[in-house]
Amino acid sequence: MGNITIKLLAKELNLSTAAISKALRDSHDISAVTKQRVLALAAKLDYTPNPYAGSLRRKKSKTIAVVLPEVADSFFSLAINGIEEVAIEKGYHVLIYLSHENFIREKAILKDFQSGRVDGVLLSISAETNDIQHIQDLCNKDVPLVFFDRVCNDIPTAKITTNDYESGYAATQHLIDNGCRNIALLSISNSLAISNKRMEGYQQALKDNGIEYDAANHLLCSNDVLKNNEEIKKILLRKKRPDGVIATVEKLTTAIYLVCKELQLNIPNQIKVISFSNQASANILNPSLTTITQPAFDMGKAAASILFKALEKKNFILKNESLVIPSTLTIRESSTNS
Amino acid sequence: MGNITIKLLAKELNLSTAAISKALRDSHDISAVTKQRVLALAAKLDYTPNPYAGSLRRKKSKTIAVVLPEVADSFFSLAINGIEEVAIEKGYHVLIYLSHENFIREKAILKDFQSGRVDGVLLSISAETNDIQHIQDLCNKDVPLVFFDRVCNDIPTAKITTNDYESGYAATQHLIDNGCRNIALLSISNSLAISNKRMEGYQQALKDNGIEYDAANHLLCSNDVLKNNEEIKKILLRKKRPDGVIATVEKLTTAIYLVCKELQLNIPNQIKVISFSNQASANILNPSLTTITQPAFDMGKAAASILFKALEKKNFILKNESLVIPSTLTIRESSTNS
DNA sequence: CTTGTTTACTTAAACGGTTAAGGAAATAAA
DNA sequence: TTTATTTCCTTAACCGTTTAAGTAAACAAG
């Protein structure tokens, strides 16, 4: 195909490749006239520089990686939007990787980044991740890393989170204010910081209201939709049936609604529901869903912005740049007395 | 940082870089003993090959690009999952780009691919795209391209679509079967093939049922949520108010439900609704939403699979590989008589 | 014993840029 | 007029890997 290279431009204009390179990068080593000639020919021949040649020489790829547990979730979809927006603006490219909540995959993905493939990484860890050696290893190779949402506290770097503890507390308090005394909490992990913080907020709110925490009210859900449904059903069929449910992740909402429908439990009269969710459809559910909405887009944007600061300025200390962007409670019908 | 390179391994083992390279790629130019020594040292030093050096030399990046209009939509989220699954399996990396339905951006994104940054492209065109020169240009540079969902018929390459015409027809017929005679169609483009095909299916179904097509029933929506709400409201306030609505894209569902709520129009009694949607929450809307569900995950997977075939086999003719994966109509409460 | 073949390497060029160092000509300063 | 400086280039090394071509030694065949 004989692609257009700097060499070709050089030969055509009787210049050295160095001159072409400099002209294209607007070095003031090159006369205005020559620059014009180079630019004109480059435009005419539709020259596009080979990114990998440059990356090899400069040891910079102008690429970042985004590692997510999954993307079939409004939160991560919106986060990607935020990330991409900043990346495009800064002239960076975005590689996307899904861990599918699988530790082995996450490890393999991060391992590859030791090659210099990317200049920086945005990471939201998988629910399975307990061992953090692979993250440690990456940081030891001086690859800038920013966590967002699902962070790992033992790694000293920037973390963009939302106020999970306060949100857990607020959700619980809201249900209590609306008469609930027996509140179930559905989560997806016992090790993720976000899960734990939401849980702690929940427990503190119970305590502050003189309600004893009942471990039977805590359900750890999996990736298996059917199994989750069964477990939720079991909880709602208990003698001491919960009068409120908090779903700490979006995807559990459907399960709750369906089980309630099946069991003919009226939301909100018999049981009140609140979800951590970014679904646009919360408003039009039956009944409309009270949500804790995370600032997904802004979190993505913030994470990317901070990463780019680290990429642009040297001596930028990532670990000083953590940021907490608050979630918002939107009260709708599913949690209030009609 | 003095990274581990082939050179370093070579020096350490008193071999040439060529020998190291060949040993690592298991060339039978190298003795078993030497291979073992190389592999052992590489493992010990945690050698990770520089991807860009290899890309430069081999003129292959082992990377594909996915260009989407947006990602805040269940369809594209699921499609990404499908694509990523295949890519990981094949050892490829996935660069993601969002056009935000903007022609200029799409053009700039594709232009960059002429550089050899990616070995192939998966594209779902923006709603603004009428001029296809930029796609043409990319194809002329022999970059394999596979369209999915939002295809461009004038480019002779593989296209993964769903049966939009039949789905439009089925949606319309379903509403007619349930008593509708005055059906509004909400779409987002007059130029996208998917929009046109759904529209044609709609028109043919009307015709086959002896219903005259009324242009006033066709609403072209934009990216402006508020404006869409206004327009939908206008249609539903017409003297000849529609008794059925088809949303040809997921995001218009919320608008319809909200406007109906505001106007106190009962779904499905006063107006029946059906949406092209992959929302998991369709089931728990009020009322539950009848949907045309696209095989998003499978379309992503299929598109990626076909692209990889083209990347792996030469003389693979992409344009012979188009595929239509049917959507499924799931009937729920929003479109049926109670 | 010579010739051909195989084995197991090495040498060096190549991929397409970037950049430090150098140099000739023009211009400015002494 | 001589020397210093600036301007505008070129030369060549380099980034890390791959690979075509070459070669020395060992072995086999005739």
XYZ file of C-alpha atoms (C1' of nucleotides) in Angstrom:
736
model
C 0.000 0.000 0.000
C 3.052 2.225 0.365
C 1.712 4.475 3.036
C 2.570 8.131 3.252
C 5.461 8.490 5.651
C 7.756 11.240 6.681
C 10.412 9.678 4.505
C 8.257 10.063 1.475
C 7.525 13.681 2.228
C 11.231 14.245 2.753
C 12.191 12.789 -0.583
C 9.466 14.731 -2.365
C 10.601 18.032 -0.896
C 14.329 17.328 -0.938
C 14.566 17.692 2.796
C 15.681 15.404 5.588
C 13.150 13.444 7.589
C 14.256 15.472 10.584
C 13.218 18.672 8.877
C 9.814 17.209 8.056
C 9.302 15.984 11.567
C 10.208 19.319 13.030
C 8.120 21.249 10.547
C 5.093 19.154 11.416
C 5.659 19.769 15.100
C 6.105 23.474 14.415
C 9.641 23.600 15.718
C 11.216 27.030 15.395
C 14.169 25.310 13.905
C 12.443 25.432 10.578
C 11.767 28.465 8.420
C 8.230 29.621 7.852
C 8.527 28.984 4.140
C 9.640 25.401 4.603
C 6.926 24.775 7.158
C 4.374 25.932 4.659
C 5.725 23.653 1.979
C 5.724 20.687 4.317
C 2.276 21.354 5.658
C 0.913 21.833 2.173
C 2.302 18.548 0.904
C 1.251 16.695 4.021
C -2.272 17.962 3.558
C -2.260 17.184 -0.128
C -1.076 13.612 0.380
C -3.264 13.187 3.429
C -0.346 12.261 5.624
C -1.287 10.631 8.938
C 1.559 9.968 11.330
C 2.029 6.420 12.506
C 1.077 6.549 16.167
C 3.157 3.563 17.147
C 6.396 4.907 15.738
C 5.939 7.984 17.866
C 4.893 5.981 20.879
C 7.954 3.826 20.618
C 10.325 6.728 20.468
C 8.663 8.992 23.005
C 7.630 6.201 25.341
C 4.199 7.704 25.542
C 1.154 6.105 24.003
C -1.383 8.897 24.414
C -3.715 6.133 25.479
C -5.384 5.324 28.758
C -7.114 2.179 29.867
C -10.466 1.940 31.578
C -11.003 -1.269 33.486
C -14.550 -1.946 34.575
C -16.324 -4.875 36.156
C -19.038 -4.728 33.520
C -20.859 -2.235 31.381
C -24.437 -3.474 31.429
C -25.228 -0.997 34.132
C -26.173 2.656 33.884
C -23.450 3.681 36.266
C -20.584 2.443 34.156
C -22.207 3.525 30.907
C -22.434 7.068 32.172
C -18.937 6.910 33.594
C -17.569 5.900 30.200
C -19.228 8.949 28.714
C -17.533 11.188 31.225
C -14.176 9.566 30.690
C -14.373 9.662 26.935
C -15.328 13.315 26.959
C -12.200 14.312 28.826
C -9.968 11.943 26.897
C -11.011 13.232 23.488
C -10.457 16.775 24.618
C -6.944 15.941 25.746
C -6.163 14.035 22.580
C -5.993 10.672 24.294
C -7.366 7.329 23.231
C -9.365 5.022 25.459
C -8.872 1.289 25.672
C -11.680 -0.490 27.435
C -11.447 -3.748 29.359
C -14.104 -5.640 31.279
C -13.140 -7.821 34.192
C -16.605 -9.356 34.387
C -16.135 -9.312 38.163
C -13.430 -11.917 37.662
C -10.178 -11.632 39.570
C -8.121 -13.694 37.138
C -9.163 -11.523 34.237
C -8.474 -8.348 36.110
C -5.015 -9.626 36.922
C -4.278 -10.496 33.310
C -5.529 -7.122 32.143
C -3.364 -5.158 34.550
C -0.370 -7.336 33.832
C -0.489 -6.309 30.213
C -0.292 -2.652 31.197
C 3.238 -3.174 32.422
C 4.255 -3.212 28.779
C 3.809 0.509 28.292
C 0.641 0.004 26.319
C -1.081 2.762 28.228
C 0.094 5.921 29.948
C -2.424 5.628 32.742
C -5.248 3.524 34.087
C -8.721 4.159 35.446
C -9.804 1.243 37.532
C -12.947 0.084 39.231
C -12.085 -3.217 40.831
C -13.996 -6.444 40.501
C -16.068 -7.736 43.376
C -13.814 -10.772 43.580
C -10.639 -8.804 44.138
C -9.130 -9.317 47.574
C -5.524 -9.847 46.694
C -4.126 -6.568 45.420
C -0.649 -7.607 44.390
C -1.418 -7.072 40.703
C -2.387 -3.470 41.387
C 0.633 -2.995 43.567
C 2.837 -4.354 40.774
C 1.405 -1.920 38.284
C 1.964 1.015 40.598
C 5.508 -0.115 41.192
C 6.099 0.238 37.486
C 5.044 3.862 37.837
C 1.937 3.613 35.751
C -0.396 6.317 37.067
C -3.605 4.802 38.358
C -6.842 6.402 39.477
C -9.582 4.439 41.127
C -13.149 5.344 40.665
C -16.213 4.099 42.476
C -14.836 0.723 43.479
C -11.601 1.682 45.094
C -8.918 -0.154 46.936
C -7.931 1.665 50.074
C -4.602 -0.026 50.520
C -3.189 1.483 47.363
C -1.991 5.059 47.849
C -3.355 6.820 44.794
C -6.236 9.082 43.765
C -9.703 7.729 44.416
C -12.896 9.167 43.044
C -15.821 7.973 45.057
C -19.219 9.048 46.083
C -20.292 9.363 49.702
C -21.227 5.743 50.163
C -21.401 5.800 53.934
C -23.641 8.855 54.016
C -25.776 7.461 51.212
C -26.259 4.193 53.053
C -27.161 6.184 56.117
C -29.516 8.494 54.240
C -31.295 5.637 52.508
C -31.831 3.863 55.800
C -32.893 6.985 57.658
C -35.335 7.786 54.889
C -36.967 4.387 55.208
C -37.068 4.693 58.975
C -38.643 8.117 58.668
C -41.306 6.487 56.577
C -42.081 3.929 59.213
C -39.783 1.026 58.436
C -38.287 -0.842 61.393
C -37.117 -4.016 59.695
C -34.976 -3.124 56.726
C -33.247 -5.588 54.435
C -30.028 -4.646 52.676
C -29.031 -6.293 49.415
C -25.403 -6.039 48.441
C -23.031 -7.760 46.063
C -19.822 -8.035 48.005
C -18.395 -8.375 51.478
C -15.049 -7.002 50.477
C -15.691 -4.017 48.224
C -15.257 -0.747 50.061
C -18.404 0.678 48.535
C -20.427 -2.239 49.825
C -18.924 -2.031 53.264
C -19.408 1.702 53.549
C -23.006 1.539 52.496
C -23.453 -1.230 54.972
C -21.825 0.785 57.742
C -24.050 3.757 57.019
C -27.024 1.449 57.161
C -25.946 -0.019 60.485
C -25.209 3.358 62.010
C -28.600 4.690 60.980
C -30.261 1.687 62.564
C -28.267 2.222 65.731
C -29.023 5.939 65.858
C -32.682 5.073 65.703
C -32.540 2.409 68.325
C -33.086 -0.440 65.922
C -31.051 -3.548 66.398
C -29.104 -4.836 63.403
C -30.286 -8.245 62.276
C -27.766 -10.186 60.220
C -30.593 -12.083 58.570
C -31.557 -8.837 56.908
C -28.324 -8.704 55.006
C -28.366 -10.552 51.695
C -25.229 -11.039 49.659
C -26.272 -11.384 46.028
C -24.312 -12.947 43.204
C -24.163 -12.659 39.453
C -26.750 -15.371 39.130
C -30.062 -13.643 38.500
C -32.247 -16.662 39.247
C -30.462 -17.423 42.465
C -30.788 -13.810 43.558
C -34.507 -13.956 42.923
C -34.787 -17.074 45.052
C -32.829 -15.550 47.906
C -34.824 -12.356 47.840
C -38.016 -14.353 47.812
C -36.818 -16.296 50.823
C -36.192 -13.107 52.745
C -39.573 -11.684 51.859
C -41.274 -14.898 52.931
C -39.694 -14.883 56.356
C -41.991 -14.720 59.309
C -40.476 -11.416 60.283
C -40.856 -10.048 56.765
C -38.874 -6.843 56.102
C -40.939 -3.674 55.724
C -38.192 -1.998 53.726
C -35.480 -3.000 51.254
C -32.376 -1.212 50.144
C -30.761 -2.388 46.919
C -27.173 -1.235 46.949
C -26.786 -1.834 43.235
C -29.001 -1.010 40.321
C -29.413 -4.459 38.865
C -31.109 -5.797 41.982
C -34.057 -3.436 41.514
C -35.713 -5.593 38.893
C -35.403 -8.630 41.118
C -37.094 -6.874 44.036
C -39.937 -5.560 41.954
C -40.553 -8.917 40.312
C -40.481 -10.839 43.560
C -42.866 -8.381 45.175
C -45.192 -8.725 42.219
C -45.027 -12.488 42.456
C -45.650 -12.478 46.183
C -48.351 -9.863 45.755
C -46.573 -7.538 48.101
C -47.622 -3.970 47.555
C -44.825 -1.410 47.215
C -44.838 0.891 49.186
C -47.721 -0.118 51.449
C -46.387 -3.465 52.557
C -42.775 -2.954 51.764
C -40.795 0.135 50.886
C -37.968 0.085 48.349
C -35.003 2.288 47.665
C -32.212 1.578 45.185
C -28.758 2.837 44.410
C -29.451 3.442 40.752
C -28.815 5.659 37.757
C -31.606 4.231 35.662
C -33.424 6.861 33.643
C -36.540 4.774 34.046
C -36.729 5.063 37.850
C -39.348 7.684 37.318
C -41.683 5.498 35.330
C -41.523 2.289 37.303
C -44.572 1.000 39.092
C -44.410 2.532 41.590
C -41.786 5.101 40.715
C -38.533 4.234 42.391
C -36.835 6.205 45.128
C -33.164 6.281 44.265
C -29.761 7.175 45.516
C -28.270 8.475 42.300
C -24.532 8.447 41.927
C -22.873 11.201 39.938
C -21.620 8.657 37.427
C -20.818 11.004 34.583
C -19.047 13.455 36.856
C -17.130 10.717 38.578
C -15.882 9.484 35.241
C -14.974 12.992 34.217
C -13.215 13.725 37.495
C -11.275 10.478 37.439
C -10.078 11.128 33.913
C -9.239 14.767 34.632
C -7.084 13.854 37.591
C -5.362 11.127 35.659
C -4.528 13.579 32.886
C -3.124 16.023 35.374
C -0.771 13.312 36.522
C 0.133 12.570 32.919
C 0.787 16.178 32.045
C 2.625 17.378 35.104
C 5.460 15.463 36.569
C 5.787 15.433 40.324
C 2.034 15.417 40.540
C 1.166 13.397 43.620
C -1.877 11.344 42.795
C -2.573 10.179 46.287
C -3.351 13.740 47.376
C -6.095 14.084 44.822
C -8.894 11.921 46.079
C -12.343 13.299 45.610
C -15.765 12.485 46.975
C -18.699 13.552 44.863
C -21.975 13.216 46.731
C -24.889 11.137 45.550
C -28.399 12.483 45.639
C -31.491 10.989 47.186
C -34.507 11.324 44.962
C -37.670 10.479 46.809
C -40.427 8.902 44.769
C -43.370 6.642 45.419
C -41.657 3.354 46.240
C -40.569 4.521 49.671
C -43.279 6.889 50.833
C -46.640 6.351 52.387
C -49.423 6.958 49.943
C 13.158 3.180 34.530
C 15.311 0.828 32.478
C 12.594 -1.501 31.412
C 13.161 -5.150 30.672
C 13.721 -5.466 26.946
C 14.839 -8.146 24.614
C 18.204 -6.454 24.463
C 18.652 -6.878 28.170
C 17.724 -10.534 28.029
C 20.167 -10.977 25.173
C 23.040 -9.446 27.041
C 22.277 -11.453 30.146
C 22.258 -14.734 28.241
C 25.040 -13.901 25.808
C 22.728 -14.288 22.853
C 21.633 -11.989 20.071
C 18.322 -10.154 20.298
C 17.221 -12.148 17.309
C 17.692 -15.385 19.218
C 15.663 -14.044 22.124
C 12.893 -12.872 19.874
C 12.728 -16.191 18.112
C 12.889 -18.161 21.334
C 9.981 -16.207 22.725
C 7.957 -16.852 19.615
C 8.896 -20.519 19.753
C 10.667 -20.514 16.417
C 12.189 -23.868 15.524
C 15.310 -22.006 14.698
C 16.255 -22.185 18.339
C 17.320 -25.220 20.353
C 15.118 -26.505 23.102
C 17.759 -25.807 25.703
C 18.143 -22.175 24.683
C 14.391 -21.703 24.583
C 14.182 -22.916 28.137
C 16.882 -20.553 29.279
C 15.227 -17.606 27.577
C 11.772 -18.434 28.856
C 13.092 -18.894 32.357
C 14.882 -15.582 32.433
C 11.942 -13.789 30.831
C 9.659 -15.179 33.510
C 12.087 -14.355 36.264
C 12.521 -10.745 35.154
C 8.833 -10.413 34.347
C 9.542 -9.402 30.793
C 6.596 -7.833 28.964
C 7.113 -7.110 25.297
C 6.598 -3.557 24.159
C 3.452 -3.707 22.056
C 4.270 -0.666 20.008
C 7.652 -1.906 18.869
C 5.968 -5.030 17.611
C 3.117 -3.087 16.050
C 5.542 -0.872 14.223
C 7.505 -3.734 12.824
C 4.654 -6.053 11.960
C 2.250 -3.325 10.877
C -0.425 -4.910 12.993
C -1.706 -3.375 16.180
C -3.831 -6.209 17.533
C -6.326 -3.504 18.293
C -9.767 -2.754 16.960
C -11.859 0.356 17.294
C -15.502 0.512 18.233
C -17.228 3.695 17.174
C -20.622 4.300 18.703
C -23.057 7.170 18.711
C -23.343 7.000 22.501
C -23.230 4.500 25.284
C -25.982 5.666 27.607
C -28.321 3.158 26.086
C -28.794 -0.496 26.894
C -28.298 -1.502 23.295
C -24.782 -0.202 22.979
C -23.827 -1.286 26.487
C -24.772 -4.835 25.664
C -23.098 -4.630 22.293
C -19.836 -3.578 23.935
C -20.039 -6.634 26.144
C -20.405 -8.849 23.117
C -17.557 -7.185 21.308
C -15.225 -7.253 24.261
C -15.888 -10.916 24.837
C -14.752 -11.871 21.370
C -11.846 -9.446 21.346
C -10.336 -10.732 24.594
C -10.618 -14.270 23.343
C -8.741 -13.378 20.180
C -6.095 -11.432 22.050
C -7.167 -8.085 20.666
C -7.548 -4.754 22.401
C -10.571 -2.510 22.072
C -10.416 1.239 21.604
C -13.722 2.945 22.153
C -14.884 6.180 20.579
C -18.184 8.009 20.916
C -19.422 10.190 18.108
C -22.179 11.668 20.253
C -24.312 11.588 17.119
C -22.015 14.247 15.727
C -20.843 14.017 12.144
C -17.738 16.134 12.612
C -16.556 13.969 15.470
C -17.223 10.792 13.591
C -15.186 12.122 10.710
C -12.256 13.024 12.929
C -12.356 9.643 14.610
C -12.302 7.700 11.365
C -9.633 9.952 9.921
C -7.310 8.951 12.700
C -7.731 5.291 11.810
C -5.920 5.871 8.545
C -2.745 5.966 10.605
C -2.673 2.248 11.245
C -3.738 2.705 14.843
C -6.248 -0.112 14.519
C -6.438 -3.252 12.429
C -10.178 -3.021 12.007
C -13.232 -0.995 12.884
C -16.710 -1.703 14.162
C -18.965 1.180 13.328
C -22.472 2.258 14.156
C -22.940 5.553 12.396
C -24.209 8.753 13.932
C -27.683 9.991 13.158
C -26.190 13.064 11.534
C -24.153 11.145 9.006
C -25.307 11.672 5.436
C -22.045 12.279 3.712
C -20.085 9.022 3.719
C -16.819 10.146 2.200
C -14.944 9.608 5.463
C -16.056 5.985 5.570
C -15.230 5.567 1.927
C -11.761 6.985 2.568
C -11.136 4.531 5.375
C -12.189 1.596 3.251
C -9.951 2.785 0.454
C -7.045 2.474 2.837
C -8.001 -1.172 3.240
C -8.946 -0.959 6.875
C -11.512 -3.718 7.426
C -14.799 -2.278 8.585
C -17.929 -3.954 9.883
C -21.121 -2.042 10.464
C -23.465 -3.023 13.179
C -26.979 -1.836 13.842
C -26.677 1.554 12.216
C -25.303 0.634 8.864
C -24.543 2.505 5.726
C -25.854 0.691 2.682
C -23.687 2.446 0.156
C -20.500 0.975 1.582
C -19.872 -2.580 0.395
C -18.835 -4.333 3.580
C -20.264 -6.634 6.238
C -23.311 -5.366 8.071
C -24.776 -6.861 11.203
C -28.322 -5.736 11.626
C -31.531 -6.856 13.090
C -34.734 -7.223 11.084
C -35.804 -3.620 11.372
C -38.413 -3.712 8.649
C -40.098 -6.801 10.063
C -39.874 -5.417 13.577
C -41.508 -2.178 12.532
C -44.158 -4.196 10.813
C -44.642 -6.524 13.789
C -44.895 -3.678 16.274
C -47.486 -1.949 14.156
C -49.461 -5.090 13.442
C -49.466 -5.905 17.133
C -50.949 -2.527 17.995
C -53.509 -2.861 15.228
C -54.419 -6.313 16.485
C -55.067 -4.709 19.817
C -57.434 -2.187 18.371
C -55.258 0.751 17.426
C -56.120 2.631 14.260
C -54.178 5.835 14.760
C -50.609 4.998 15.564
C -47.818 7.505 16.154
C -44.240 6.624 15.332
C -41.363 8.306 17.144
C -37.996 8.126 15.469
C -34.674 9.896 15.706
C -33.559 10.205 12.134
C -34.785 10.544 8.592
C -31.597 9.220 7.138
C -30.538 6.231 9.229
C -31.358 2.978 7.550
C -32.682 1.500 10.760
C -35.129 4.376 11.134
C -36.254 4.163 7.556
C -36.745 0.431 7.644
C -38.747 0.527 10.823
C -40.768 3.283 9.260
C -41.343 1.282 6.097
C -42.472 -1.718 8.108
C -44.842 0.548 9.958
C -46.248 2.004 6.758
C -46.640 -1.381 5.106
C -48.495 -2.753 8.131
C -50.839 0.213 8.053
C -51.436 -0.317 4.351
C -52.017 -4.040 4.731
C -54.661 -3.225 7.274
C -56.339 -0.573 5.216
C -55.197 2.290 7.396
C -54.028 5.423 5.700
C -50.625 6.773 6.671
C -50.846 10.169 8.320
C -47.615 12.162 8.218
C -48.707 14.023 11.328
C -48.246 10.753 13.197
C -44.561 10.678 12.486
C -42.445 12.555 14.999
C -38.762 13.127 14.464
C -37.136 13.460 17.878
C -33.851 15.085 18.715
C -31.250 14.825 21.439
C -33.038 17.518 23.385
C -35.078 15.738 26.041
C -37.275 18.707 26.936
C -38.061 19.467 23.333
C -38.974 15.842 22.726
C -41.343 15.935 25.667
C -43.006 19.031 24.252
C -43.386 17.518 20.817
C -44.804 14.300 22.167
C -47.200 16.238 24.316
C -48.338 18.184 21.257
C -49.070 14.985 19.396
C -50.993 13.515 22.296
C -53.036 16.683 22.649
C -54.120 16.676 19.014
C -57.801 16.481 18.343
C -57.229 13.185 16.583
C -55.167 11.819 19.442
C -53.194 8.645 18.634
C -54.407 5.466 20.263
C -50.989 3.827 19.945
C -47.348 4.898 20.002
C -44.250 3.161 18.784
C -40.935 4.399 20.150
C -38.254 3.292 17.733
C -35.520 3.929 20.277
C -35.243 3.084 23.919
C -34.662 6.529 25.314
C -38.012 7.827 24.094
C -39.870 5.433 26.375
C -39.425 7.588 29.444
C -40.723 10.621 27.584
C -43.860 8.816 26.505
C -44.621 7.458 29.953
C -44.041 10.809 31.604
C -46.166 12.729 29.129
C -48.975 10.200 29.479
C -48.776 10.547 33.233
C -48.867 14.312 32.971
C -51.807 14.272 30.578
C -53.480 11.598 32.673
C -53.686 9.286 29.726
C -54.036 5.698 30.810
C -51.679 3.187 29.207
C -52.940 0.885 27.714
C -56.598 1.827 27.944
C -56.415 5.186 26.241
C -53.166 4.722 24.453
C -51.030 1.681 23.776
C -47.251 1.799 23.827
C -44.520 -0.357 22.364
C -40.804 0.411 22.367
C -37.686 -0.781 20.669
C -35.776 -1.369 23.866
C -33.284 -3.560 25.690
C -34.034 -2.172 29.123
C -34.009 -4.822 31.806
C -36.637 -2.761 33.570
C -39.290 -3.076 30.849
C -40.869 -5.754 32.968
C -41.347 -3.575 36.006
C -42.572 -0.363 34.424
C -46.041 0.859 35.111
C -47.564 -0.685 33.149
C -44.993 -3.221 32.049
C -43.666 -2.311 28.630
C -44.164 -4.274 25.455
C -40.829 -4.285 23.672
C -39.094 -5.140 20.491
C -35.831 -6.398 21.912
C -32.785 -6.331 19.726
C -30.178 -9.035 20.115
C -27.619 -6.459 21.184
C -25.088 -8.764 22.767
C -25.225 -11.199 19.878
C -24.973 -8.437 17.331
C -21.839 -7.155 19.019
C -20.416 -10.630 19.161
C -21.263 -11.366 15.544
C -19.833 -8.091 14.319
C -16.587 -8.682 16.166
C -16.366 -12.311 15.039
C -16.729 -11.380 11.409
C -14.207 -8.607 11.734
C -11.695 -11.020 13.243
C -12.257 -13.462 10.422
C -11.289 -10.716 8.029
C -8.241 -9.927 10.134
C -7.113 -13.514 10.316
C -7.728 -14.700 6.804
C -6.618 -12.760 3.837
C -8.854 -12.743 0.828
C -11.815 -12.797 3.139
C -14.530 -10.818 1.425
C -16.315 -8.815 4.079
C -19.167 -7.707 1.926
C -20.409 -11.285 1.590
C -20.759 -11.657 5.335
C -23.737 -9.559 6.251
C -25.983 -11.000 8.884
C -29.456 -10.250 10.110
C -30.259 -11.352 13.651
C -33.961 -11.082 14.403
C -35.403 -9.047 17.218
C -38.072 -10.445 19.467
C -41.433 -8.996 20.347
C -42.224 -9.365 24.027
C -45.827 -8.582 24.732
C -46.577 -7.029 28.089
C -49.241 -4.817 29.558
C -48.569 -1.514 27.821
C -49.987 -2.680 24.522
C -52.763 -5.084 25.438
C -56.312 -4.638 26.500
C -56.783 -5.265 30.163
C 37.172 -37.406 1.507
C 34.321 -34.197 -0.617
C 29.796 -32.266 -0.918
C 25.209 -31.307 0.676
C 22.085 -30.585 4.466
C 20.626 -29.478 8.858
C 21.037 -27.080 13.198
C 21.533 -23.133 15.847
C 22.697 -19.345 15.896
C 24.342 -13.945 14.427
C 24.305 -9.710 11.675
C 22.033 -6.031 10.159
C 18.246 -3.812 8.144
C 13.731 -2.459 8.783
C 9.303 -0.439 10.843
C 8.271 5.321 11.133
C 8.994 8.452 13.684
C 12.002 11.911 17.277
C 15.904 14.381 18.745
C 20.742 15.407 20.212
C 24.590 17.050 17.959
C 26.781 19.226 14.269
C 27.599 22.386 10.445
C 27.288 25.842 6.611
C 25.620 30.235 5.500
C 23.858 34.561 6.811
C 23.777 38.146 10.033
C 25.361 40.836 14.010
C 28.825 42.456 17.119
C 33.457 43.943 18.198
C 38.002 42.606 9.199
C 37.520 39.100 12.522
C 34.653 36.736 15.654
C 30.235 35.492 17.692
C 25.631 34.435 17.047
C 21.596 33.115 14.845
C 19.077 30.656 11.344
C 17.939 26.573 9.054
C 19.158 22.667 7.899
C 21.396 17.531 7.954
C 23.381 13.404 9.998
C 22.807 9.717 12.641
C 21.423 7.442 16.715
C 17.553 5.707 18.969
C 12.964 3.547 20.614
C 12.124 -2.316 20.978
C 10.962 -5.710 18.140
C 10.949 -8.741 13.851
C 12.995 -11.087 10.085
C 15.654 -11.864 5.757
C 20.051 -13.261 4.898
C 24.305 -15.111 6.228
C 27.480 -18.418 8.595
C 30.016 -21.769 11.319
C 29.761 -26.255 13.003
C 27.929 -30.785 13.008
C 26.293 -34.360 10.584
C 24.844 -37.266 6.613
C 25.271 -38.861 1.981
C 27.744 -40.259 -1.984
